[in-house]
Coordinates of C-alpha atoms in Angstrom, one line a residue:
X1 CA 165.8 136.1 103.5
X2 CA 162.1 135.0 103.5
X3 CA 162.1 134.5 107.6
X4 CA 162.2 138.9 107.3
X5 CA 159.4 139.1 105.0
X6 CA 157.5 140.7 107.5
X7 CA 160.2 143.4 108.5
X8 CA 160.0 143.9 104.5
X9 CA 156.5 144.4 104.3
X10 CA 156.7 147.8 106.7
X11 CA 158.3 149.6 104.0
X12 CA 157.1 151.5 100.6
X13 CA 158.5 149.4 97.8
X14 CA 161.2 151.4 96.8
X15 CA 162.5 151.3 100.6
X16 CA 162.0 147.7 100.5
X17 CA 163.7 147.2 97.7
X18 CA 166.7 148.6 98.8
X19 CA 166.7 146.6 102.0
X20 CA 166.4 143.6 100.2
X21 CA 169.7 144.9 98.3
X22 CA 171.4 145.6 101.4
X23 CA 170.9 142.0 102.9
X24 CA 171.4 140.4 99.2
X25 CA 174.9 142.6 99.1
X26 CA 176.0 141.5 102.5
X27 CA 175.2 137.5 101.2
X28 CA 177.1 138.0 97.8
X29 CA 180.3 140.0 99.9
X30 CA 181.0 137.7 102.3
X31 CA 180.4 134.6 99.7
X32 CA 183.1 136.6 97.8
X33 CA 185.2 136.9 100.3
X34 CA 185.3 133.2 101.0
X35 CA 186.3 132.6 97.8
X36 CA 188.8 135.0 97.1
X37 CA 190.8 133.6 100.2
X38 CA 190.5 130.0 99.2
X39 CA 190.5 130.3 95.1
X40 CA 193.1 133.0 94.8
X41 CA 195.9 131.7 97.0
X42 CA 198.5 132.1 93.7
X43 CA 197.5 136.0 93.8
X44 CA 198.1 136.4 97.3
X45 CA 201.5 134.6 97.0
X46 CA 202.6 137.0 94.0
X47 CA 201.4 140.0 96.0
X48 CA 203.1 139.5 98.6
X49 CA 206.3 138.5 97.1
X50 CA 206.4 141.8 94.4
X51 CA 205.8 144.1 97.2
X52 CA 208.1 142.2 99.6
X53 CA 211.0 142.8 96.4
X54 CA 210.4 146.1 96.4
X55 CA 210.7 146.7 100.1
X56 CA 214.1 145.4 100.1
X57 CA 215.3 147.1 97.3
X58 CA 214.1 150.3 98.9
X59 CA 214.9 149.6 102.5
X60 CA 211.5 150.5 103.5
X61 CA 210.7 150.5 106.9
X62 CA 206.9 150.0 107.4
X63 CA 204.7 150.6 110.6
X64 CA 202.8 147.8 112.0
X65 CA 199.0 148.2 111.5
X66 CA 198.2 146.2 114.4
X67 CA 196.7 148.8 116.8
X68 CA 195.0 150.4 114.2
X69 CA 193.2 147.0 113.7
X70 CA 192.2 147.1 117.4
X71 CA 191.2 150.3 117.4
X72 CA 188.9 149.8 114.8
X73 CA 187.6 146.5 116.1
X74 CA 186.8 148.0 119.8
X75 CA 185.2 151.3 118.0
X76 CA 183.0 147.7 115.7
X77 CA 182.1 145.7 118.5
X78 CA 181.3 149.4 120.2
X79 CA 178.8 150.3 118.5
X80 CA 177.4 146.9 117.8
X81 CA 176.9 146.5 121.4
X82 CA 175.3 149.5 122.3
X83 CA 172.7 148.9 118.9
X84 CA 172.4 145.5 120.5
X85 CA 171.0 146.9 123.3
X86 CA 168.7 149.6 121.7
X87 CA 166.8 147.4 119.7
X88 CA 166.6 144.2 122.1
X89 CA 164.9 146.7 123.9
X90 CA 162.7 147.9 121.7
X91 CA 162.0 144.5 119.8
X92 CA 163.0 142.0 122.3
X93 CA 164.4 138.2 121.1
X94 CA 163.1 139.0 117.7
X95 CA 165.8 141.5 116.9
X96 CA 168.7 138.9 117.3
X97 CA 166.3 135.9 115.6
X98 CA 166.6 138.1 112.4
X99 CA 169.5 140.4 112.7
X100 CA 171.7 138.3 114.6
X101 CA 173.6 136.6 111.4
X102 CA 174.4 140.5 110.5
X103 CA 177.2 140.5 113.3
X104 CA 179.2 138.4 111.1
X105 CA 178.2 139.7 107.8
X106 CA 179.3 143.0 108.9
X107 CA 182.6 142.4 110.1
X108 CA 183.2 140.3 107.5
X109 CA 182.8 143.3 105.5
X110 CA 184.8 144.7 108.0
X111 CA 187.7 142.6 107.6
X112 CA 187.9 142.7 103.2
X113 CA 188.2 146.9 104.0
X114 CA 190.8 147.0 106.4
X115 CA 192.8 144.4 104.0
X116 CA 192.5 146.1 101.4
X117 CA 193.4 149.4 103.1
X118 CA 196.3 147.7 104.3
X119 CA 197.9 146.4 101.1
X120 CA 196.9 150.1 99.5
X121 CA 198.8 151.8 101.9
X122 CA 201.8 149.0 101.3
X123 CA 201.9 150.1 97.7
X124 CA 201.5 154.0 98.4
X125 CA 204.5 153.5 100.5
X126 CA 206.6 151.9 98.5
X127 CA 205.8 154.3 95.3
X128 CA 206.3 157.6 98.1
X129 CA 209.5 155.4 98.6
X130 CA 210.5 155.7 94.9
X131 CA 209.6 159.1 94.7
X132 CA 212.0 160.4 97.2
X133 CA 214.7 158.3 95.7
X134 CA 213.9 160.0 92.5
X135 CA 214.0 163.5 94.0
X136 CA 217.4 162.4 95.8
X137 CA 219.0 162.0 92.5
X138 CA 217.5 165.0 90.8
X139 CA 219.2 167.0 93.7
X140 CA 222.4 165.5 93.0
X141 CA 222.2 165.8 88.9
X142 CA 221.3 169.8 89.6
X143 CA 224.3 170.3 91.9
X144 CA 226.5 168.3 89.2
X145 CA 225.0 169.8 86.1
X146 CA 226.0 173.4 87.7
X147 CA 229.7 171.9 87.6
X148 CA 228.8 171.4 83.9
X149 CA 229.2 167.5 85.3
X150 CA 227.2 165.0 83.0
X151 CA 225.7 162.5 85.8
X152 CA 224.8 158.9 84.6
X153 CA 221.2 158.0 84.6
X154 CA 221.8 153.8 84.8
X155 CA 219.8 154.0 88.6
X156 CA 216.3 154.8 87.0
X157 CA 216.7 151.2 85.3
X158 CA 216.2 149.8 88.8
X159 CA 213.2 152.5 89.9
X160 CA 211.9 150.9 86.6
X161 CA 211.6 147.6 87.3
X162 CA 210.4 148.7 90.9
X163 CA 207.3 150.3 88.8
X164 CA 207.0 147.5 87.2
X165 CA 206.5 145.2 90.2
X166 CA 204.3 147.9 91.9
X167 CA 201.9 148.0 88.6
X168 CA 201.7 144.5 88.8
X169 CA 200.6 144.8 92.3
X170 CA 197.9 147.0 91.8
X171 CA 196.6 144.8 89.1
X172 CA 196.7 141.7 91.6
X173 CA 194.9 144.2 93.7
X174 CA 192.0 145.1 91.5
X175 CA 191.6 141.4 90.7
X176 CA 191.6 140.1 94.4
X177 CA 189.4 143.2 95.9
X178 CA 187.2 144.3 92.4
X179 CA 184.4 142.6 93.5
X180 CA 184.1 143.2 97.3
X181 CA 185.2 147.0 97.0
X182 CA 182.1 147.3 94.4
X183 CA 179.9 145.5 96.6
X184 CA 181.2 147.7 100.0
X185 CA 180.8 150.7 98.0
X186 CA 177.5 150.0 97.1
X187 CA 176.5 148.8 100.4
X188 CA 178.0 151.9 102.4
X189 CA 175.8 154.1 99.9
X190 CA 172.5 152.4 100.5
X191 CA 173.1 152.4 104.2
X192 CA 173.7 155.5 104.4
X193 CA 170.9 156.8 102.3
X194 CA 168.0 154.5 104.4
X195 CA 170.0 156.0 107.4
X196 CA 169.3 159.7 106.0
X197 CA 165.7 159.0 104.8
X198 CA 165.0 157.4 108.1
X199 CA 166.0 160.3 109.7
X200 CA 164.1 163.0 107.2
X201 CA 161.4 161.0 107.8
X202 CA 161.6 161.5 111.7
X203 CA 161.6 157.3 111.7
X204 CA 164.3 157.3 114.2
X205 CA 162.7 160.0 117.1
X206 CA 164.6 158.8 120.1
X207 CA 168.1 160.1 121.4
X208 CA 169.3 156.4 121.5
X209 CA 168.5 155.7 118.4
X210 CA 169.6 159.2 116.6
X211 CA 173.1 158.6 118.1
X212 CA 172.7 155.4 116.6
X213 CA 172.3 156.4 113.3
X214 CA 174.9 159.1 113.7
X215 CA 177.9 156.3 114.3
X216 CA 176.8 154.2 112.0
X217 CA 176.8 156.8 108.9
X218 CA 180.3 157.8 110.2
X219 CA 182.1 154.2 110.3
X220 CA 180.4 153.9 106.9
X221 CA 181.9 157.2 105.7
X222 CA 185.2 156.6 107.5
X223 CA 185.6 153.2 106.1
X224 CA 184.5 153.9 102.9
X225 CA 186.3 157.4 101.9
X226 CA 189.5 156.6 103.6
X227 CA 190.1 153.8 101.6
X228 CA 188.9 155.8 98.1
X229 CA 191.1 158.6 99.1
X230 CA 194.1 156.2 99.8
X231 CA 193.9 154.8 96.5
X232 CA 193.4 158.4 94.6
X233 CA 196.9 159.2 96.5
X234 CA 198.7 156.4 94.7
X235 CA 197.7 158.0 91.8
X236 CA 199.0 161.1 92.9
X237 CA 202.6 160.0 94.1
X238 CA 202.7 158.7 90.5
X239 CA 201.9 161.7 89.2
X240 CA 204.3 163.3 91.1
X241 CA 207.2 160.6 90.1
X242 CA 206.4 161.9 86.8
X243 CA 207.0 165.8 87.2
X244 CA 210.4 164.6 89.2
X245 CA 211.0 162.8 85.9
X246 CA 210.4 165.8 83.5
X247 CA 212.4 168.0 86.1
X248 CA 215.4 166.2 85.5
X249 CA 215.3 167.3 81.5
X250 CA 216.4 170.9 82.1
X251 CA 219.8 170.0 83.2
X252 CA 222.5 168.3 81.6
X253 CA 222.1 164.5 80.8
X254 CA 224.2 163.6 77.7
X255 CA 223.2 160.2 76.7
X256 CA 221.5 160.1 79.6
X257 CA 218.6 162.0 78.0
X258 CA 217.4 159.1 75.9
X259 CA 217.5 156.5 79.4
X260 CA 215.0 159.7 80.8
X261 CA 212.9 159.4 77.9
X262 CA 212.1 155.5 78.4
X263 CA 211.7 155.6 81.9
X264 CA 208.9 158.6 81.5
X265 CA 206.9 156.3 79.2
X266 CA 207.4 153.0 81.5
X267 CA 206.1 155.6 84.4
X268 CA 203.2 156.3 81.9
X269 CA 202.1 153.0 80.9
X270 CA 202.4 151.1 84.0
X271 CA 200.1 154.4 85.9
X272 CA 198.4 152.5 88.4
X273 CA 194.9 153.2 88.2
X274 CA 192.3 150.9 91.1
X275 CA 189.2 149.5 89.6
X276 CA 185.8 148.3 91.4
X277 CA 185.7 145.1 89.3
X278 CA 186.2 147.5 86.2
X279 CA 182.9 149.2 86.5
X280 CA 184.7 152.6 87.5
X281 CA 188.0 153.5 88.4
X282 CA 188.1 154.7 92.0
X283 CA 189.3 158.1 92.8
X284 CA 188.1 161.4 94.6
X285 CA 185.3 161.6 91.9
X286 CA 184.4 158.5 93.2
X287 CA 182.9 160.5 96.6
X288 CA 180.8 162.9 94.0
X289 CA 179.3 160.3 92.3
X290 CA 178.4 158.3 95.7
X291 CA 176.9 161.7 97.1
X292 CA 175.2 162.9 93.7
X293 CA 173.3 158.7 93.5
X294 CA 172.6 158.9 97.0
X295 CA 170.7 162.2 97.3
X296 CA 168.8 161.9 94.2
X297 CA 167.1 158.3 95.9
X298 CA 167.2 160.3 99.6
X299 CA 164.7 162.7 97.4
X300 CA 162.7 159.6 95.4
X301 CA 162.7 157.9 98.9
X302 CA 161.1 161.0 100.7
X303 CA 158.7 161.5 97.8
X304 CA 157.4 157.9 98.0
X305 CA 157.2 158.1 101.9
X306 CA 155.0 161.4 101.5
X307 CA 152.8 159.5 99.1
X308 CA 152.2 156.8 101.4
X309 CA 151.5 159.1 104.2
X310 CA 148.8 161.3 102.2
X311 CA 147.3 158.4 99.7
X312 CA 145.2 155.8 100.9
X313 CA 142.9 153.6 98.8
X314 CA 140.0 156.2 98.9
X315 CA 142.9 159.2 98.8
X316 CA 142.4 160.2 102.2
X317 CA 145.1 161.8 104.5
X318 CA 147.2 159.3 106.8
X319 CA 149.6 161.8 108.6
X320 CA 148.2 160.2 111.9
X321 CA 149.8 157.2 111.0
X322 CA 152.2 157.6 114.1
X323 CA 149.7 158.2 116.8
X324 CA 148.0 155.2 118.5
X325 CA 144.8 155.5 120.6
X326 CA 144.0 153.9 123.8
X327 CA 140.4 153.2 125.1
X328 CA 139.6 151.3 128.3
X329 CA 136.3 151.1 129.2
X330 CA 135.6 149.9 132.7
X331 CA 133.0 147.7 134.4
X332 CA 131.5 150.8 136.0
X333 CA 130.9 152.3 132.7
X334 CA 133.8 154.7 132.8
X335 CA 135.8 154.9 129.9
X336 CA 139.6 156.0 130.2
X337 CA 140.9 157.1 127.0
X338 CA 143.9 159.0 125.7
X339 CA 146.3 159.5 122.8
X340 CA 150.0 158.9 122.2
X341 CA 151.6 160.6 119.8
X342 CA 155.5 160.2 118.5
X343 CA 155.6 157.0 119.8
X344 CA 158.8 154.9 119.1
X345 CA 158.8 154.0 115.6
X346 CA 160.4 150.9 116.2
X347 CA 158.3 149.5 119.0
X348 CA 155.2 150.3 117.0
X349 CA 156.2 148.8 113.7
X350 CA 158.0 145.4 116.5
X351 CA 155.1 145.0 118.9
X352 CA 152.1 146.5 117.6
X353 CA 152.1 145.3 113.5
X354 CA 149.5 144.4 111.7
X355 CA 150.7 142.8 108.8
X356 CA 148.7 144.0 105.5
X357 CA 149.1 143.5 102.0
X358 CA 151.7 146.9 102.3
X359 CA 153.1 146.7 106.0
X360 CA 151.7 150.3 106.4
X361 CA 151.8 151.6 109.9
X362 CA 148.2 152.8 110.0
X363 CA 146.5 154.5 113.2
X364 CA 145.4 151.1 115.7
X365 CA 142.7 151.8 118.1
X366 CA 142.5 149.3 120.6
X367 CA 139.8 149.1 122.9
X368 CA 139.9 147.2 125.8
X369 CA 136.8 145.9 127.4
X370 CA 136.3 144.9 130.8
X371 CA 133.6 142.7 132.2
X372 CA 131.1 142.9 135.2
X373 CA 127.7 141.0 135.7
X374 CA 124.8 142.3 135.1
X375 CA 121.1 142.3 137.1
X376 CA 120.1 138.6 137.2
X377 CA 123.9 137.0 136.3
X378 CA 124.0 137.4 133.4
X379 CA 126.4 139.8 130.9
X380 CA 126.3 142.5 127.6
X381 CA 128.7 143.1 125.6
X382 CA 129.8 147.0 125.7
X383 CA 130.7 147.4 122.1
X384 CA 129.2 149.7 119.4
X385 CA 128.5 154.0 118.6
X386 CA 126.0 155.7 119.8
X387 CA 122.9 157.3 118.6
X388 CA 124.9 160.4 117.9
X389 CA 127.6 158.3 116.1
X390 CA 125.7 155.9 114.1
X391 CA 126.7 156.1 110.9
X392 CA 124.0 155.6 107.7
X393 CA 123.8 151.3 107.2
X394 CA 124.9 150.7 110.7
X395 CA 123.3 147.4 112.1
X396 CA 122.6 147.1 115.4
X397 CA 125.1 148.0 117.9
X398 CA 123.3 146.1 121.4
X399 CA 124.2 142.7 121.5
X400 CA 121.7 141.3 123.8
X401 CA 121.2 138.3 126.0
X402 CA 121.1 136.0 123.2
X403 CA 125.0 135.1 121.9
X404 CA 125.1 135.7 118.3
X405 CA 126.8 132.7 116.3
X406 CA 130.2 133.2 115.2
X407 CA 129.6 134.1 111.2
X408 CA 127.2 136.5 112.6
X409 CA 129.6 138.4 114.7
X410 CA 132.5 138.5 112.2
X411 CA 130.0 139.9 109.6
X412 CA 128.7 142.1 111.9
X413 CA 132.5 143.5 112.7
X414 CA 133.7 143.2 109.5
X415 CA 130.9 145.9 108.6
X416 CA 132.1 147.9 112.1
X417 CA 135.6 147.4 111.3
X418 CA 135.2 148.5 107.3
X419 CA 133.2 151.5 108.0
X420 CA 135.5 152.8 110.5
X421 CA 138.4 152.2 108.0
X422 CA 136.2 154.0 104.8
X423 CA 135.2 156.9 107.0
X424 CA 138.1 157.4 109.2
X425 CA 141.2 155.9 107.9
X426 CA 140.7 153.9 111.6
X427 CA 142.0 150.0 112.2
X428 CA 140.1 149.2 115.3
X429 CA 140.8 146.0 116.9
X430 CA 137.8 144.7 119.6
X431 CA 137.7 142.2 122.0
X432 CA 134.2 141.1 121.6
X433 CA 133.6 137.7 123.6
X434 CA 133.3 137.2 127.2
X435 CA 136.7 136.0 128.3
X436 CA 138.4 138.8 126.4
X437 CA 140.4 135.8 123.8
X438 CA 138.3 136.9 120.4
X439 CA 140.0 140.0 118.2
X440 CA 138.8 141.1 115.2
X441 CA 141.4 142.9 113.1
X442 CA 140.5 144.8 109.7
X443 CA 143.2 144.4 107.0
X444 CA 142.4 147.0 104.6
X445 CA 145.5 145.8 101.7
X446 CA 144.4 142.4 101.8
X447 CA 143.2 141.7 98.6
X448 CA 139.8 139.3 98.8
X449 CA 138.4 138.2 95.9
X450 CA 137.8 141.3 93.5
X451 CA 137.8 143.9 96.1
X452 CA 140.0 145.0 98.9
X453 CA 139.6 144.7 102.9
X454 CA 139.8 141.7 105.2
X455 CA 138.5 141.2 108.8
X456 CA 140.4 138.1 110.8
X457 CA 139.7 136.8 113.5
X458 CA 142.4 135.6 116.2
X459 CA 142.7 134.3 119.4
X460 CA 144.7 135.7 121.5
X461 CA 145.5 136.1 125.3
X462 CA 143.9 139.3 127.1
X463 CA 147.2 140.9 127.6
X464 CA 146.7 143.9 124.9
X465 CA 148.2 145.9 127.3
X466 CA 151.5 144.7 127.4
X467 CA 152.4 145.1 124.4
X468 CA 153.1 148.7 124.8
X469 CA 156.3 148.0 126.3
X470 CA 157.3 151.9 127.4
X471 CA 155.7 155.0 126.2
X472 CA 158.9 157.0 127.5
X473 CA 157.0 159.3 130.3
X474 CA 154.9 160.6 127.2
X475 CA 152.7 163.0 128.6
X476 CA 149.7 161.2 127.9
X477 CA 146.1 163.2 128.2
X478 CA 143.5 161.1 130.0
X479 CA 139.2 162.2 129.9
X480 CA 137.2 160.8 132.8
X481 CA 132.9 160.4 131.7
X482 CA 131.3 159.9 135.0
X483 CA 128.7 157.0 135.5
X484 CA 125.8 157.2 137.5
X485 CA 126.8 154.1 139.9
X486 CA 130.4 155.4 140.8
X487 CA 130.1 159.4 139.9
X488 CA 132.5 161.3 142.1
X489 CA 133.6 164.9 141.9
X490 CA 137.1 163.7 143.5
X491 CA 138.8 160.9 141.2
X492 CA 138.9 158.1 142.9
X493 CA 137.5 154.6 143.3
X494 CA 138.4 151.7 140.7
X495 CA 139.4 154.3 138.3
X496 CA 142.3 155.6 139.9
X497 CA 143.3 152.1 140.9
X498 CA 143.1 150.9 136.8
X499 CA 144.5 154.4 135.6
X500 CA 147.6 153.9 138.1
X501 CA 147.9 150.1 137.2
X502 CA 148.0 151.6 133.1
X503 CA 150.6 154.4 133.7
X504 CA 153.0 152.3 135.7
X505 CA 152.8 149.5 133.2
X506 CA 153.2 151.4 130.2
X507 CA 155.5 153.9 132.3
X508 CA 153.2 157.5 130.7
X509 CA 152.6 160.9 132.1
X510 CA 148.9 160.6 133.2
X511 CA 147.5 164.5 132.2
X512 CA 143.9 164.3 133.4
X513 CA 141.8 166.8 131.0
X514 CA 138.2 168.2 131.5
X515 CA 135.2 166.1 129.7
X516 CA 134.5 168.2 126.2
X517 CA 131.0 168.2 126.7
X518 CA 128.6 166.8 129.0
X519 CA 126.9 164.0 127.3
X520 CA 125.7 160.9 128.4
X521 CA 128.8 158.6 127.6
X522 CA 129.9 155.1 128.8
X523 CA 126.4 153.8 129.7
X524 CA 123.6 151.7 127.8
X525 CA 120.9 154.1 126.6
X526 CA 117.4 152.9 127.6
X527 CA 116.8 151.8 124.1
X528 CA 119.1 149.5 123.9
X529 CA 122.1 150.9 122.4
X530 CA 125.5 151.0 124.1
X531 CA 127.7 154.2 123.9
X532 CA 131.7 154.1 124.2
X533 CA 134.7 152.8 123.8
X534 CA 134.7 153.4 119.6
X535 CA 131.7 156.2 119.5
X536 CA 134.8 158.6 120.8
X537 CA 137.0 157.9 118.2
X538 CA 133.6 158.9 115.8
X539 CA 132.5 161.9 117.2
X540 CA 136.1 163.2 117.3
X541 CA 136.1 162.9 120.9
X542 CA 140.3 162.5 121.1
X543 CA 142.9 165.2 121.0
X544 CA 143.5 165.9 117.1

């Protein structure tokens, strides 16, 4: 499970933790189930056999199960087709790379329930079976007994060794499916309670994926319950073979009476009770337990995910955490920025992580930088605040003509990147060389030395853009800052050709809004200092 130590890391602990059970259950269950099929063979022969006896000595008829058994598998492979093509949408090859072994898992699980359903409802048969004989014979005693006729009691010796058989049965039972009913139990619980918190949580905010999450807790539920409900009604046929029994004392046995006597204790020790590997018996208390565990971690869970969401290392407020910000600023000073909010959880946490020391899904700003040349050939670097955003130790934010050396610049926007992160609870990401390849990302949970907070640098190809796969139509509000060299009252020009390119590619409603304030924005001050790009994010420029 190490190659999804990244999809760990997005979670709080506790949430993590319980993922890790989920896959670690799924491991253990079908490892189980291998060797109860090859180990057990002898158990599986006396099954079969004890319930065959009892068959024929009952001349049950029994129904096939075989359309059930496709039913279920087309409603599986269903719904494992249709969350196949969810989340290879929304995470691409990487979704089947480390979710793709889970097909099998799954239906193995599949396969141990509906066997074990199957052989339960074989032995609630055959004890309904022995019930209705009983009540057959009771009927006759009570229409003998009012002819003061003493009726013999020698058939209840056969129903005996029938319950005999059918206890032994169960007992094969609990020894061939203890362990995987536990483990399915437990498995169906957690799932169902990341399910819930995910949707408390609003993780899962799209109609695909809510639907999703809907069919999977049902075939969980379904699965689960209706095999704990068959086996609470074997208990209950035996329970009611017993009141048959007792109803047969108020008429007239003779010696017959002491024959009723034995068989009610045989019915009473051999009660068949079914075990999950002797931890607890498994009845309709069964269901209370399952809902009281899972809605006391649903509330632990939601606690912790609150937490996360208010507490940072300084204690400031990270509800934002779901909204991303996009910046362009253009060649001719313009700068096109806008804010997404309720953006697909999953496409976030796939395509736009940044691994830290706790996965957190923290607010990215990307800025995107475009290039032109300058007076003479040569080029600056648009990156920096403002003289309105500088911020008290700021160094100086004009790079001039003169390259700084690379420890330079990654100290330089390691102090950028960390002050935005102090201040605003901000990861901003920058291309900062000429070709658009160099991005600094700060890593506030990375733990360096004795303190906290990493900047990296990576190289990377300048297709930022694309990794917003599809923002949905999401109305997304756009602020134009005119420029001296391109200024138009009517949008147009290169702006309307990159804005068009941006909403088409990343498929979002372009909502154009007025300028705040008219300030000089997206342009190099005469002394020196460029504004832009991440002065908007300081000066609260977006949409809160």
């Amino acid at each position: 499970m190490r190659y999804r130590q990244p999809y760990y890391a997005q979670f709080v602990y506790i949430k993590a933790i319980i993922q890790i059970l989920l896959d670690s259950i799924l491991y253990v269950l079908n490892i189980c189930t291998i060797l109860t099929a090859l180990w057990k063979r002898p158990q599986w022969y006396k099954l079969t056999k004890n319930l065959k006896t009892v068959q024929n000595n009952n001349n049950i008829v029994e129904k096939s199960d075989r359309f059930l058994f496709v039913f279920y598998n087309l409603i599986y492979w269903g719904y494992q087709i249709y969350m196949t093509l969810i989340f290879y949408d929304i995470m691409g090859v990487e979704f089947l790379k480390q979710f793709a072994i889970e097909y099998l898992q799954l239906y193995g699980q599949f396969i141990i329930n509906f066997t074990f359903y199957v052989f339960s409802k074989m032995v609630l048969v055959r004890y309904r079976s022995l019930r209705k004989n009983l009540e057959s014979q009771v009927r006759l005693v009570r229409k003998l007994s009012s002819r003061r006729v003493v009726y013999s009691l020698d058939h209840l010796n056969r129903i005996k060794y029938d319950i005999y058989l059918l206890k032994e049965s169960v007992d094969i039972i609990n020894n061939l499916f203890g362990w995987p009913v536990l483990l399915t139990i437990m498995f169906s619980g957690l799932q169902m309670l990341v399910y819930m918190q995910g949707i408390v949580v609003g993780a899962f905010n799209t109609f695909d994926t809510i639907i999703y999450t809907v069919i999977v807790m049902l075939w969980h539920c379904v699965i689960t319950l209706s095999n704990i409900f068959l086996c609470d009604s074997v208990s209950s046929e035996v329970n009611k073979i017993l009141s048959v029994a007792y109803s047969l004392d108020k008429h007239s046995l003779g010696d017959g009476r002491n024959d009723l006597t034995k068989f009610i204790d045989v019915v009473k020790d051999n009660f068949p009770t079914f075990s999950a590997a002797r931890f607890f018996d498994i009845n309709r208390s069964t269901i209370f337990g399952i809902f009281d565990a899972t809605i006391t971690f649903l509330i632990v869970m939601i606690q912790f995910e609150s937490n996360r969401l208010r507490t940072t290392s300084s204690g400031r407020n990270l509800r934002r955490a779901m909204d991303v910000c996009v910046c362009l600023s253009g060649a001719d000073g313009r700068v096109v920025e806008g804010r997404a909010t309720l953006f697909r959880h999953h496409r976030e946490v796939s395509r736009v992580r940044i691994p830290g020391r706790m996965g957190l899904p923290w607010m990215f700003v990307f800025v995107f930088v475009l290039w032109r040349p300058e007076k003479g050939g040569r080029r600056r670097e648009r990156v920096g605040v403002g003289s309105r955003g500088k911020y008290p130790g700021a160094p100086p934010h004009h790079i001039g003509k003169k390259r700084r050396k690379k420890a330079d610049r990654k100290t330089y926007q390691d102090h950028i990147l960390r002050q935005f992160w102090t201040d605003f609870s901000t990861i901003v990401q920058t291309p900062c060389s000429c070709d658009g390849t160099k991005i600094y990302t700060f890593l506030p949970f990375e733990r360096v030395d004795h303190s906290w907070g990493q900047t990296l640098s990576t190289n990377t190809q300048p297709k930022l853009v694309s990794k917003f796969h599809d923002l949905n139509q999401f109305p997304l509000q756009i602020t134009m800052f005119s420029s001296d060299s391109t200024h138009s009252k009517s949008f147009g020009g290169i702006d309307a050709f990159v804005l068009g390119a941006l909403a088409k590619r990343l498929n979002f409603d372009p909502q154009m809004v007025k300028t705040f304030e008219e300030e000089l924005f997206g342009r190099i001050l005469s002394n020196g200092t460029a504004v832009g790009d991440v002065v908007e994010r300081k000066v609260g420029r977006f949409q809160q």
